[in-house]
Amino acid sequence: MQPFRSDLLFDLSKSAYIDSGYFTIAAEKIIEVGCTGLNVGRGSVWLFSEDQRNLYCSAFYENGVCKQFEEARHIAAADFPGLFETVLANRMIAAHDVLANPITAEFHALYAAPVGIASILILPVHLDGKVMGLIGCEQKNTPRYWDEEDQDFMNALAELATRALGAERRQRAEDALKLARTNIDAQVSERTHSLRSALAQLQAAQKQLIQTEKMASLGALVAGVAHEINTPIGISVTAASHLKVSTKKIKNAMESGALKRVEFEEYIGIAMESADILLRNLERAANLVQSFKRVAVNHSDESISSFDLYEALADLVLSVSPECRRYGIVCTLDCERGITIKSYQGALDQVVTNLIMNALRHAFDVSRGSVLIRATVTAEQVDLKIIDDGAGIKAELLPRIFDPFVTTKRGEGGSGLGLHIVFNLVNYRLKGRIEVSSIEGKGAEFRCLFPARLEQEAQSQP
Ligand SMILES: Nc1ncnc2c1ncn2[C@@H]1O[C@H](COP(=O)(O)OP(=O)(O)OP(=O)(O)O)[C@@H](O)[C@H]1O
Ligand SMILES: [Mg+2]
């Protein structure tokens, strides 16, 4: 029984083929339904080339199956000018008799006659107002009159073909978008890769720079030590040779029996003074060597221990209290009790002592002032501040304050190694960092931030 055309159209319209995004698949179904609905043996769907000078076969149906169109894969405008002109003008061709119709007569010999086509019904397929192709059904052998119903049915199929073309266009756009996205993803991962390797190169360069910097500062340190030690040693040599010359003189005088009491007393004075100079300067040289040794903090064999931070700091304050009293300075501790940290206690002691002693020696001209040691501990960090309300540090000195041999007390007992040692201890021993801030005339604040729980031995070289 011949199915109702409306049923055929309805089923096709809601099938997945039309909106599949693949026009060829949809076209095969459309022409199959067309031939079934019109009850004809042949039908096909064609699309124009971009320049509209050729038509290419998208689907070909014959005797119940879709197959490759055998006669030709495409037909040219040059061979079928009437067909191209009519379809491109968006007009239907209802050729009841191929030979009698002037448009179809032109392809009778080439196309219709060889397979015995008697009647052809052709409808244009368009998209967005432009004719894109055609759909045609062919009746073999006996001519057929294409009535209004036939034409409406084909028109409905042409509309479905339009829908299928739209779906394919959307699909292509989506594919292009997907491809673009994939390309972007690929580009992003390529960029990420090159950024990573650039970062690795930078880190390597940074390491190299740090190493070079370390070597340079070590070189400067050695040169500085040599220079610093030169002065006391030079003075000692002068004092010793002066003593030697005087001793020789006194010896000669004694041997010749001409030694006068006044000469001897003068010599005693020189000997005492020389011994004094020698002692002071050799002590100074020895101290410098000591400080120099302390700069290389990593050579210390101290190990990590757990200790109560408040108790450690309170002990320190107690130990510097005679000095504080001597300078007339009040030293206060502000730290929560009962917090245990795990770190290098010896290193921490030295850091705090150096900072307090600096405050006492450099901050106060008058015997009045205060030093505050404030420590707070979070789960991970110790935040330790040594704050004084003294003279402060000159702005131009601040950027160099942790460099070795930077001192404003040269010749008055300052070597300028104290803060350099503090810097090394905080950075390399306590694995933290140190900051300084100061406004001249308003005091100075040294802030050390370091881990509350150190796990392994510090390995890096200062
Ligand atoms: N709390 C402070 N207030 C004012 N100036 C300070 C303070 N702490 C340090 N300074 C300045 O920083 C300089 C460098 O300090 P550093 O401890 O390195 O050397 P120093 O104390 O002069 O000598 P050393 O500690 O080697 O005996 C000091 O000479 C001083 O000018
Ligand atoms: Mg100092």
Short mmCIF file of C-alpha atoms and ligand atoms in Angstrom, two decimals:
data_model
loop_
_atom_site.label_atom_id
_atom_site.label_comp_id
_atom_site.label_asym_id
_atom_site.label_seq_id
_atom_site.Cartn_x
_atom_site.Cartn_y
_atom_site.Cartn_z
CA MET A 1 0.00 0.00 0.00
CA GLN A 2 1.34 3.45 -0.92
CA PRO A 3 2.09 5.36 2.32
CA PHE A 4 0.55 8.78 2.83
CA ARG A 5 2.87 11.55 1.70
CA SER A 6 2.11 13.55 4.84
CA ASP A 7 3.26 10.59 6.99
CA LEU A 8 6.42 10.26 4.92
CA LEU A 9 7.16 13.96 5.29
CA PHE A 10 6.38 13.96 9.01
CA ASP A 11 8.65 10.96 9.69
CA LEU A 12 11.47 12.44 7.61
CA SER A 13 11.11 15.83 9.21
CA LYS A 14 11.57 14.46 12.72
CA SER A 15 14.31 11.97 11.76
CA ALA A 16 17.88 12.64 12.84
CA TYR A 17 19.08 12.66 9.21
CA ILE A 18 17.91 16.16 8.33
CA ASP A 19 19.76 17.89 11.18
CA SER A 20 22.71 15.48 11.23
CA GLY A 21 25.00 18.16 9.82
CA TYR A 22 25.91 15.92 6.86
CA PHE A 23 24.01 17.05 3.77
CA THR A 24 24.76 13.92 1.73
CA ILE A 25 23.20 11.66 4.38
CA ALA A 26 20.12 13.90 4.58
CA ALA A 27 19.89 14.17 0.76
CA GLU A 28 19.85 10.37 0.36
CA LYS A 29 16.91 10.11 2.76
CA ILE A 30 15.09 13.05 1.13
CA ILE A 31 15.32 11.62 -2.37
CA GLU A 32 14.36 8.16 -1.16
CA VAL A 33 11.21 9.64 0.42
CA GLY A 34 10.61 11.71 -2.73
CA CYS A 35 10.72 8.70 -5.04
CA THR A 36 8.58 6.65 -2.66
CA GLY A 37 6.01 9.41 -2.24
CA LEU A 38 5.77 10.14 -5.96
CA ASN A 39 6.06 6.47 -6.77
CA VAL A 40 8.83 6.97 -9.33
CA GLY A 41 11.96 4.89 -9.96
CA ARG A 42 14.64 7.63 -10.11
CA GLY A 43 15.51 10.80 -8.32
CA SER A 44 18.55 12.85 -7.36
CA VAL A 45 19.79 15.87 -5.39
CA TRP A 46 22.42 18.24 -6.80
CA LEU A 47 24.41 21.18 -5.49
CA PHE A 48 25.91 24.04 -7.45
CA SER A 49 29.64 24.67 -7.47
CA GLU A 50 30.78 27.94 -5.92
CA ASP A 51 30.74 29.67 -9.36
CA GLN A 52 27.34 28.08 -10.21
CA ARG A 53 28.73 26.74 -13.52
CA ASN A 54 28.48 23.07 -12.50
CA LEU A 55 26.06 20.90 -10.58
CA TYR A 56 27.43 18.08 -8.46
CA CYS A 57 25.37 15.04 -7.51
CA SER A 58 24.89 14.70 -3.74
CA ALA A 59 22.48 11.75 -3.75
CA PHE A 60 21.17 9.46 -6.44
CA TYR A 61 18.27 7.04 -5.97
CA GLU A 62 17.22 4.34 -8.41
CA ASN A 63 15.01 1.32 -8.07
CA GLY A 64 14.81 1.30 -4.30
CA VAL A 65 18.46 2.06 -3.43
CA CYS A 66 20.75 5.04 -3.16
CA LYS A 67 23.85 4.54 -5.22
CA GLN A 68 26.65 6.23 -7.06
CA PHE A 69 25.36 8.22 -9.98
CA GLU A 70 26.82 6.34 -12.89
CA GLU A 71 26.17 8.65 -15.86
CA ALA A 72 28.21 11.60 -14.55
CA ARG A 73 29.30 12.99 -11.23
CA HIS A 74 28.56 16.47 -12.41
CA ILE A 75 26.76 18.33 -15.19
CA ALA A 76 27.93 21.64 -16.67
CA ALA A 77 26.05 24.85 -17.35
CA ALA A 78 27.52 24.84 -20.87
CA ASP A 79 25.67 21.59 -21.68
CA PHE A 80 22.35 22.46 -19.98
CA PRO A 81 22.00 26.27 -20.13
CA GLY A 82 18.19 26.28 -19.86
CA LEU A 83 18.23 24.08 -16.77
CA PHE A 84 20.86 26.23 -15.00
CA GLU A 85 19.11 29.46 -15.93
CA THR A 86 15.68 28.32 -14.74
CA VAL A 87 16.81 26.76 -11.47
CA LEU A 88 19.11 29.69 -10.65
CA ALA A 89 16.13 31.96 -11.22
CA ASN A 90 14.47 29.89 -8.47
CA ARG A 91 11.81 28.44 -10.75
CA MET A 92 10.34 24.96 -10.73
CA ILE A 93 10.52 22.74 -13.84
CA ALA A 94 7.52 20.42 -14.16
CA ALA A 95 8.25 18.62 -17.43
CA HIS A 96 5.38 16.27 -18.08
CA ASP A 97 6.99 15.29 -21.35
CA VAL A 98 10.76 15.74 -21.48
CA LEU A 99 10.81 16.22 -25.23
CA ALA A 100 7.92 18.67 -25.32
CA ASN A 101 9.35 20.95 -22.62
CA PRO A 102 11.92 23.37 -24.16
CA ILE A 103 14.11 23.35 -21.01
CA THR A 104 14.30 19.57 -20.63
CA ALA A 105 14.41 18.99 -24.37
CA GLU A 106 18.01 20.33 -24.30
CA PHE A 107 19.15 17.40 -22.18
CA HIS A 108 17.03 14.76 -23.83
CA ALA A 109 19.80 13.32 -25.95
CA LEU A 110 22.54 13.56 -23.32
CA TYR A 111 20.62 12.65 -20.20
CA ALA A 112 17.02 11.46 -20.60
CA ALA A 113 16.98 9.32 -23.71
CA PRO A 114 19.77 6.86 -22.75
CA VAL A 115 17.80 5.69 -19.66
CA GLY A 116 14.29 6.28 -21.07
CA ILE A 117 13.22 9.18 -18.88
CA ALA A 118 9.81 10.47 -19.95
CA SER A 119 8.92 13.10 -17.29
CA ILE A 120 10.97 15.18 -14.85
CA LEU A 121 9.95 17.32 -11.88
CA ILE A 122 12.70 19.66 -10.64
CA LEU A 123 12.64 22.08 -7.71
CA PRO A 124 15.35 24.54 -6.67
CA VAL A 125 16.89 24.16 -3.20
CA HIS A 126 17.93 27.42 -1.59
CA LEU A 127 19.55 28.68 1.58
CA ASP A 128 19.44 32.22 2.94
CA GLY A 129 17.91 33.53 -0.30
CA LYS A 130 20.49 31.95 -2.58
CA VAL A 131 19.79 28.96 -4.86
CA MET A 132 22.16 26.22 -3.75
CA GLY A 133 21.06 23.24 -5.84
CA LEU A 134 18.06 21.21 -6.95
CA ILE A 135 16.02 18.15 -6.23
CA GLY A 136 14.53 16.17 -9.13
CA CYS A 137 12.36 13.11 -9.64
CA GLU A 138 12.10 11.25 -12.91
CA GLN A 139 9.42 9.00 -14.37
CA LYS A 140 10.66 6.45 -16.88
CA ASN A 141 9.02 5.25 -20.11
CA THR A 142 5.49 6.74 -19.91
CA PRO A 143 4.95 10.50 -19.52
CA ARG A 144 3.42 11.68 -16.28
CA TYR A 145 1.46 14.70 -15.37
CA TRP A 146 2.89 16.35 -12.20
CA ASP A 147 -0.20 17.63 -10.44
CA GLU A 148 -0.34 20.29 -7.73
CA GLU A 149 -0.06 17.71 -4.96
CA ASP A 150 3.10 16.28 -6.55
CA GLN A 151 4.55 19.73 -6.79
CA ASP A 152 3.63 20.60 -3.15
CA PHE A 153 5.19 17.34 -1.99
CA MET A 154 8.44 18.08 -3.84
CA ASN A 155 8.35 21.62 -2.52
CA ALA A 156 8.18 20.26 1.03
CA LEU A 157 11.17 18.02 0.28
CA ALA A 158 13.11 21.00 -1.11
CA GLU A 159 12.38 22.81 2.19
CA LEU A 160 13.78 19.86 4.11
CA ALA A 161 16.86 19.97 1.90
CA THR A 162 17.20 23.66 2.84
CA ARG A 163 17.04 22.65 6.53
CA ALA A 164 19.71 19.99 5.94
CA LEU A 165 21.97 22.51 4.19
CA GLY A 166 21.59 24.91 7.14
CA ALA A 167 22.45 22.10 9.56
CA GLU A 168 25.58 21.26 7.57
CA ARG A 169 26.65 24.90 7.53
CA ARG A 170 26.20 25.09 11.32
CA GLN A 171 28.10 21.85 11.75
CA ARG A 172 31.00 23.18 9.68
CA ALA A 173 31.09 26.36 11.71
CA GLU A 174 31.11 24.31 14.91
CA ASP A 175 33.85 22.07 13.52
CA ALA A 176 35.89 25.13 12.58
CA LEU A 177 35.33 26.52 16.07
CA LYS A 178 36.35 23.24 17.63
CA LEU A 179 39.45 23.14 15.46
CA ALA A 180 40.24 26.70 16.42
CA ARG A 181 39.78 25.76 20.08
CA THR A 182 42.00 22.73 19.67
CA ASN A 183 44.55 24.96 17.99
CA ILE A 184 44.27 27.46 20.84
CA ASP A 185 44.69 24.63 23.35
CA ALA A 186 47.71 23.42 21.43
CA GLN A 187 49.09 26.95 21.30
CA VAL A 188 48.47 27.45 25.00
CA SER A 189 50.22 24.23 25.89
CA GLU A 190 53.07 25.09 23.52
CA ARG A 191 53.34 28.55 25.11
CA THR A 192 53.18 27.03 28.59
CA HIS A 193 55.91 24.64 27.61
CA SER A 194 58.15 27.40 26.28
CA LEU A 195 57.39 29.59 29.29
CA ARG A 196 58.32 26.70 31.57
CA SER A 197 61.62 26.20 29.83
CA ALA A 198 62.24 29.96 29.86
CA LEU A 199 61.54 29.90 33.60
CA ALA A 200 63.91 26.99 34.07
CA GLN A 201 66.58 28.90 32.16
CA LEU A 202 65.94 31.97 34.28
CA GLN A 203 66.21 29.94 37.46
CA ALA A 204 69.47 28.44 36.26
CA ALA A 205 70.75 31.91 35.37
CA GLN A 206 69.58 33.18 38.78
CA LYS A 207 71.44 30.36 40.54
CA GLN A 208 74.52 31.21 38.54
CA LEU A 209 74.14 34.87 39.44
CA ILE A 210 73.70 34.08 43.12
CA GLN A 211 76.80 31.93 42.96
CA THR A 212 78.75 34.70 41.22
CA GLU A 213 77.38 37.21 43.70
CA LYS A 214 78.47 34.98 46.57
CA MET A 215 81.94 34.64 45.13
CA ALA A 216 82.12 38.40 44.62
CA SER A 217 80.99 39.14 48.17
CA LEU A 218 83.38 36.52 49.50
CA GLY A 219 86.16 38.21 47.51
CA ALA A 220 85.12 41.58 48.94
CA LEU A 221 85.00 40.07 52.41
CA VAL A 222 88.50 38.63 52.13
CA ALA A 223 89.83 41.93 50.74
CA GLY A 224 88.03 43.76 53.54
CA VAL A 225 89.47 41.49 56.21
CA ALA A 226 92.96 41.88 54.77
CA HIS A 227 92.50 45.64 54.78
CA GLU A 228 91.02 45.72 58.29
CA ILE A 229 93.70 43.48 59.77
CA ASN A 230 96.42 45.44 58.05
CA THR A 231 95.90 48.44 60.31
CA PRO A 232 96.37 46.77 63.73
CA ILE A 233 99.16 44.57 62.38
CA GLY A 234 100.89 47.60 60.81
CA ILE A 235 100.60 49.55 64.06
CA SER A 236 101.94 46.51 65.97
CA VAL A 237 104.93 46.20 63.61
CA THR A 238 105.72 49.91 64.06
CA ALA A 239 105.39 49.62 67.85
CA ALA A 240 107.55 46.47 67.95
CA SER A 241 110.32 47.97 65.81
CA HIS A 242 110.24 51.17 67.87
CA LEU A 243 110.64 49.02 70.99
CA LYS A 244 113.48 47.08 69.35
CA VAL A 245 115.40 50.26 68.43
CA SER A 246 114.94 51.66 71.96
CA THR A 247 115.95 48.35 73.57
CA LYS A 248 119.10 48.22 71.41
CA LYS A 249 119.99 51.78 72.45
CA ILE A 250 119.52 51.03 76.14
CA LYS A 251 121.49 47.79 75.78
CA ASN A 252 124.45 49.69 74.22
CA ALA A 253 124.30 52.33 76.94
CA MET A 254 124.22 49.65 79.62
CA GLU A 255 127.16 47.75 78.10
CA SER A 256 129.26 50.91 77.81
CA GLY A 257 128.40 51.75 81.43
CA ALA A 258 127.04 55.11 80.39
CA LEU A 259 123.38 54.39 81.17
CA LYS A 260 121.73 57.27 82.90
CA ARG A 261 118.70 56.86 85.16
CA VAL A 262 116.63 59.33 83.14
CA GLU A 263 117.39 57.35 79.94
CA PHE A 264 116.29 54.14 81.63
CA GLU A 265 113.08 55.71 82.88
CA GLU A 266 112.37 57.01 79.39
CA TYR A 267 112.94 53.53 78.00
CA ILE A 268 110.56 51.98 80.56
CA GLY A 269 107.91 54.45 79.38
CA ILE A 270 108.48 53.49 75.73
CA ALA A 271 108.41 49.77 76.58
CA MET A 272 105.15 50.11 78.52
CA GLU A 273 103.52 52.16 75.78
CA SER A 274 104.71 49.76 73.05
CA ALA A 275 103.42 46.75 75.00
CA ASP A 276 100.08 48.54 75.37
CA ILE A 277 99.87 49.35 71.66
CA LEU A 278 100.91 45.80 70.77
CA LEU A 279 98.36 44.25 73.08
CA ARG A 280 95.49 46.45 71.94
CA ASN A 281 96.18 46.00 68.25
CA LEU A 282 96.88 42.30 68.39
CA GLU A 283 93.67 41.87 70.38
CA ARG A 284 91.84 43.84 67.72
CA ALA A 285 93.37 41.66 64.99
CA ALA A 286 92.39 38.54 66.92
CA ASN A 287 88.82 39.86 67.31
CA LEU A 288 88.64 40.53 63.60
CA VAL A 289 89.77 37.00 62.85
CA GLN A 290 87.11 35.74 65.29
CA SER A 291 84.40 37.77 63.60
CA PHE A 292 85.60 36.65 60.23
CA LYS A 293 85.30 33.06 61.35
CA ARG A 294 81.76 33.70 62.58
CA VAL A 295 80.74 35.05 59.17
CA ALA A 296 81.02 31.52 57.83
CA VAL A 297 78.09 30.44 59.98
CA ASN A 298 77.57 27.12 58.27
CA HIS A 299 80.76 25.76 59.68
CA SER A 300 79.21 25.92 63.09
CA ASP A 301 78.39 22.44 64.32
CA GLU A 302 75.33 23.45 66.30
CA SER A 303 72.28 21.26 65.73
CA ILE A 304 68.55 22.00 65.75
CA SER A 305 66.81 21.79 69.14
CA SER A 306 63.39 22.45 70.63
CA PHE A 307 63.35 25.29 73.13
CA ASP A 308 60.98 27.70 74.81
CA LEU A 309 61.16 30.97 72.92
CA TYR A 310 60.20 33.18 75.86
CA GLU A 311 62.79 31.59 78.15
CA ALA A 312 65.52 31.87 75.52
CA LEU A 313 64.79 35.57 74.97
CA ALA A 314 64.37 36.29 78.70
CA ASP A 315 67.81 34.75 79.39
CA LEU A 316 69.30 37.00 76.71
CA VAL A 317 67.69 40.12 78.15
CA LEU A 318 69.05 39.15 81.55
CA SER A 319 72.54 38.65 80.18
CA VAL A 320 72.61 42.07 78.53
CA SER A 321 71.04 43.85 81.50
CA PRO A 322 74.41 44.95 83.02
CA GLU A 323 75.29 46.55 79.68
CA CYS A 324 71.85 48.16 79.53
CA ARG A 325 72.26 49.59 82.97
CA ARG A 326 75.67 50.94 81.98
CA TYR A 327 74.09 52.74 79.01
CA GLY A 328 70.97 53.73 81.00
CA ILE A 329 68.69 51.89 78.60
CA VAL A 330 65.51 49.96 79.46
CA CYS A 331 65.25 46.63 77.68
CA THR A 332 61.76 45.10 77.53
CA LEU A 333 60.60 41.71 76.32
CA ASP A 334 57.16 41.19 74.80
CA CYS A 335 56.65 37.51 74.02
CA GLU A 336 53.96 34.98 74.82
CA ARG A 337 55.10 32.36 77.30
CA GLY A 338 55.11 28.61 76.79
CA ILE A 339 55.75 28.48 73.05
CA THR A 340 58.25 25.90 71.97
CA ILE A 341 60.04 26.34 68.69
CA LYS A 342 62.48 24.10 66.88
CA SER A 343 65.48 25.92 65.51
CA TYR A 344 69.14 26.78 66.09
CA GLN A 345 69.13 28.37 69.54
CA GLY A 346 72.78 29.41 69.42
CA ALA A 347 72.27 31.22 66.12
CA LEU A 348 69.15 32.93 67.43
CA ASP A 349 71.02 34.02 70.60
CA GLN A 350 73.78 35.54 68.53
CA VAL A 351 71.31 37.37 66.24
CA VAL A 352 69.40 38.91 69.16
CA THR A 353 72.55 39.76 71.13
CA ASN A 354 74.13 41.47 68.11
CA LEU A 355 70.97 43.48 67.46
CA ILE A 356 70.60 44.55 71.13
CA MET A 357 74.30 45.44 71.41
CA ASN A 358 74.03 47.48 68.22
CA ALA A 359 71.08 49.38 69.64
CA LEU A 360 73.06 50.09 72.83
CA ARG A 361 76.21 51.15 70.98
CA HIS A 362 74.80 53.06 68.05
CA ALA A 363 71.33 54.28 68.90
CA PHE A 364 71.81 56.36 71.99
CA ASP A 365 74.04 59.40 72.59
CA VAL A 366 72.29 60.27 75.80
CA SER A 367 71.83 57.79 78.61
CA ARG A 368 68.14 57.42 78.05
CA GLY A 369 66.07 55.24 75.79
CA SER A 370 64.47 51.88 75.38
CA VAL A 371 64.87 48.68 73.43
CA LEU A 372 61.88 46.42 72.85
CA ILE A 373 62.14 42.78 71.85
CA ARG A 374 58.78 41.64 70.52
CA ALA A 375 58.18 38.10 69.31
CA THR A 376 54.99 36.58 67.93
CA VAL A 377 54.63 33.02 66.73
CA THR A 378 52.13 31.61 64.27
CA ALA A 379 51.89 27.92 63.42
CA GLU A 380 54.73 28.24 60.95
CA GLN A 381 56.64 31.43 61.58
CA VAL A 382 58.41 33.38 64.23
CA ASP A 383 58.12 37.14 63.78
CA LEU A 384 60.84 38.73 65.88
CA LYS A 385 61.40 42.46 66.15
CA ILE A 386 64.11 44.43 67.90
CA ILE A 387 62.94 48.00 68.12
CA ASP A 388 64.77 50.98 69.59
CA ASP A 389 63.78 54.61 69.94
CA GLY A 390 67.27 55.95 69.38
CA ALA A 391 69.04 57.95 66.71
CA GLY A 392 68.01 55.76 63.80
CA ILE A 393 70.06 54.93 60.71
CA LYS A 394 70.94 57.33 57.91
CA ALA A 395 68.88 56.64 54.77
CA GLU A 396 72.00 56.30 52.60
CA LEU A 397 73.41 53.66 54.95
CA LEU A 398 70.27 51.48 55.00
CA PRO A 399 70.72 49.69 51.63
CA ARG A 400 74.28 48.64 52.59
CA ILE A 401 73.71 48.00 56.26
CA PHE A 402 74.09 44.20 56.00
CA ASP A 403 77.24 44.38 53.86
CA PRO A 404 80.50 43.46 55.55
CA PHE A 405 82.67 46.27 56.99
CA VAL A 406 79.92 48.85 56.89
CA THR A 407 80.33 50.73 60.15
CA THR A 408 80.08 54.24 61.49
CA LYS A 409 82.39 53.34 64.35
CA ARG A 410 85.59 52.61 62.45
CA GLY A 411 88.53 53.17 64.74
CA GLU A 412 86.22 53.10 67.76
CA GLY A 413 85.90 49.35 68.05
CA GLY A 414 83.41 48.74 65.22
CA SER A 415 84.39 46.23 62.54
CA GLY A 416 81.11 46.41 60.57
CA LEU A 417 80.77 42.63 60.59
CA GLY A 418 78.02 42.40 63.24
CA LEU A 419 75.01 42.88 60.95
CA HIS A 420 76.63 40.84 58.17
CA ILE A 421 76.87 37.93 60.59
CA VAL A 422 73.25 38.53 61.66
CA PHE A 423 72.15 38.51 58.01
CA ASN A 424 73.93 35.24 57.28
CA LEU A 425 72.60 33.60 60.43
CA VAL A 426 68.98 34.57 59.75
CA ASN A 427 69.09 33.68 56.05
CA TYR A 428 71.20 30.57 55.98
CA ARG A 429 70.99 29.16 59.49
CA LEU A 430 67.46 30.03 60.59
CA LYS A 431 66.23 29.80 56.97
CA GLY A 432 64.42 33.09 57.27
CA ARG A 433 64.85 36.69 56.25
CA ILE A 434 65.66 39.99 57.89
CA GLU A 435 64.37 43.48 57.16
CA VAL A 436 65.37 46.83 58.54
CA SER A 437 63.42 50.03 58.69
CA SER A 438 64.45 53.27 60.25
CA ILE A 439 63.70 56.95 60.22
CA GLU A 440 66.61 59.10 61.24
CA GLY A 441 66.04 60.49 64.71
CA LYS A 442 63.14 58.13 65.35
CA GLY A 443 64.83 54.82 66.04
CA ALA A 444 65.34 51.61 64.14
CA GLU A 445 63.46 48.35 63.75
CA PHE A 446 65.05 45.05 62.75
CA ARG A 447 62.52 42.35 61.85
CA CYS A 448 63.43 38.69 61.49
CA LEU A 449 60.97 36.18 60.05
CA PHE A 450 61.97 32.54 60.27
CA PRO A 451 60.36 29.08 60.44
CA ALA A 452 59.13 28.04 63.89
CA ARG A 453 59.90 24.42 63.14
CA LEU A 454 63.05 23.66 61.21
CA GLU A 455 63.26 20.07 60.08
CA GLN A 456 66.63 19.50 58.51
CA GLU A 457 70.15 20.70 58.90
CA ALA A 458 70.80 23.83 56.84
CA GLN A 459 73.07 22.86 53.97
CA SER A 460 73.55 25.94 51.85
CA GLN A 461 76.70 27.95 52.01
CA PRO A 462 76.43 31.60 52.97
N1 LIG B 1 70.10 50.13 66.28
C1 LIG B 1 70.89 50.92 65.55
N2 LIG B 1 70.73 52.26 65.59
C2 LIG B 1 71.53 53.07 64.84
N3 LIG B 1 72.50 52.62 64.01
C3 LIG B 1 72.69 51.29 63.93
C4 LIG B 1 71.90 50.39 64.68
N4 LIG B 1 72.32 49.13 64.38
C5 LIG B 1 73.32 49.26 63.48
N5 LIG B 1 73.56 50.56 63.22
C6 LIG B 1 74.52 51.11 62.25
O1 LIG B 1 74.91 50.07 61.38
C7 LIG B 1 76.33 49.96 61.33
C8 LIG B 1 76.72 48.52 61.08
O2 LIG B 1 76.44 47.72 62.18
P1 LIG B 1 77.30 46.42 62.42
O3 LIG B 1 76.77 45.71 63.59
O4 LIG B 1 77.38 45.66 61.16
O5 LIG B 1 78.73 47.00 62.68
P2 LIG B 1 79.29 47.69 64.00
O6 LIG B 1 78.33 47.54 65.12
O7 LIG B 1 79.67 49.07 63.64
O8 LIG B 1 80.58 46.84 64.25
P3 LIG B 1 80.66 45.35 64.87
O9 LIG B 1 79.27 44.94 65.17
O10 LIG B 1 81.27 44.57 63.79
O11 LIG B 1 81.51 45.47 66.05
C9 LIG B 1 76.77 50.50 62.64
O12 LIG B 1 78.10 51.00 62.56
C10 LIG B 1 75.76 51.63 62.89
O13 LIG B 1 76.12 52.79 62.21
MG MG B 2 77.52 45.73 65.65
#
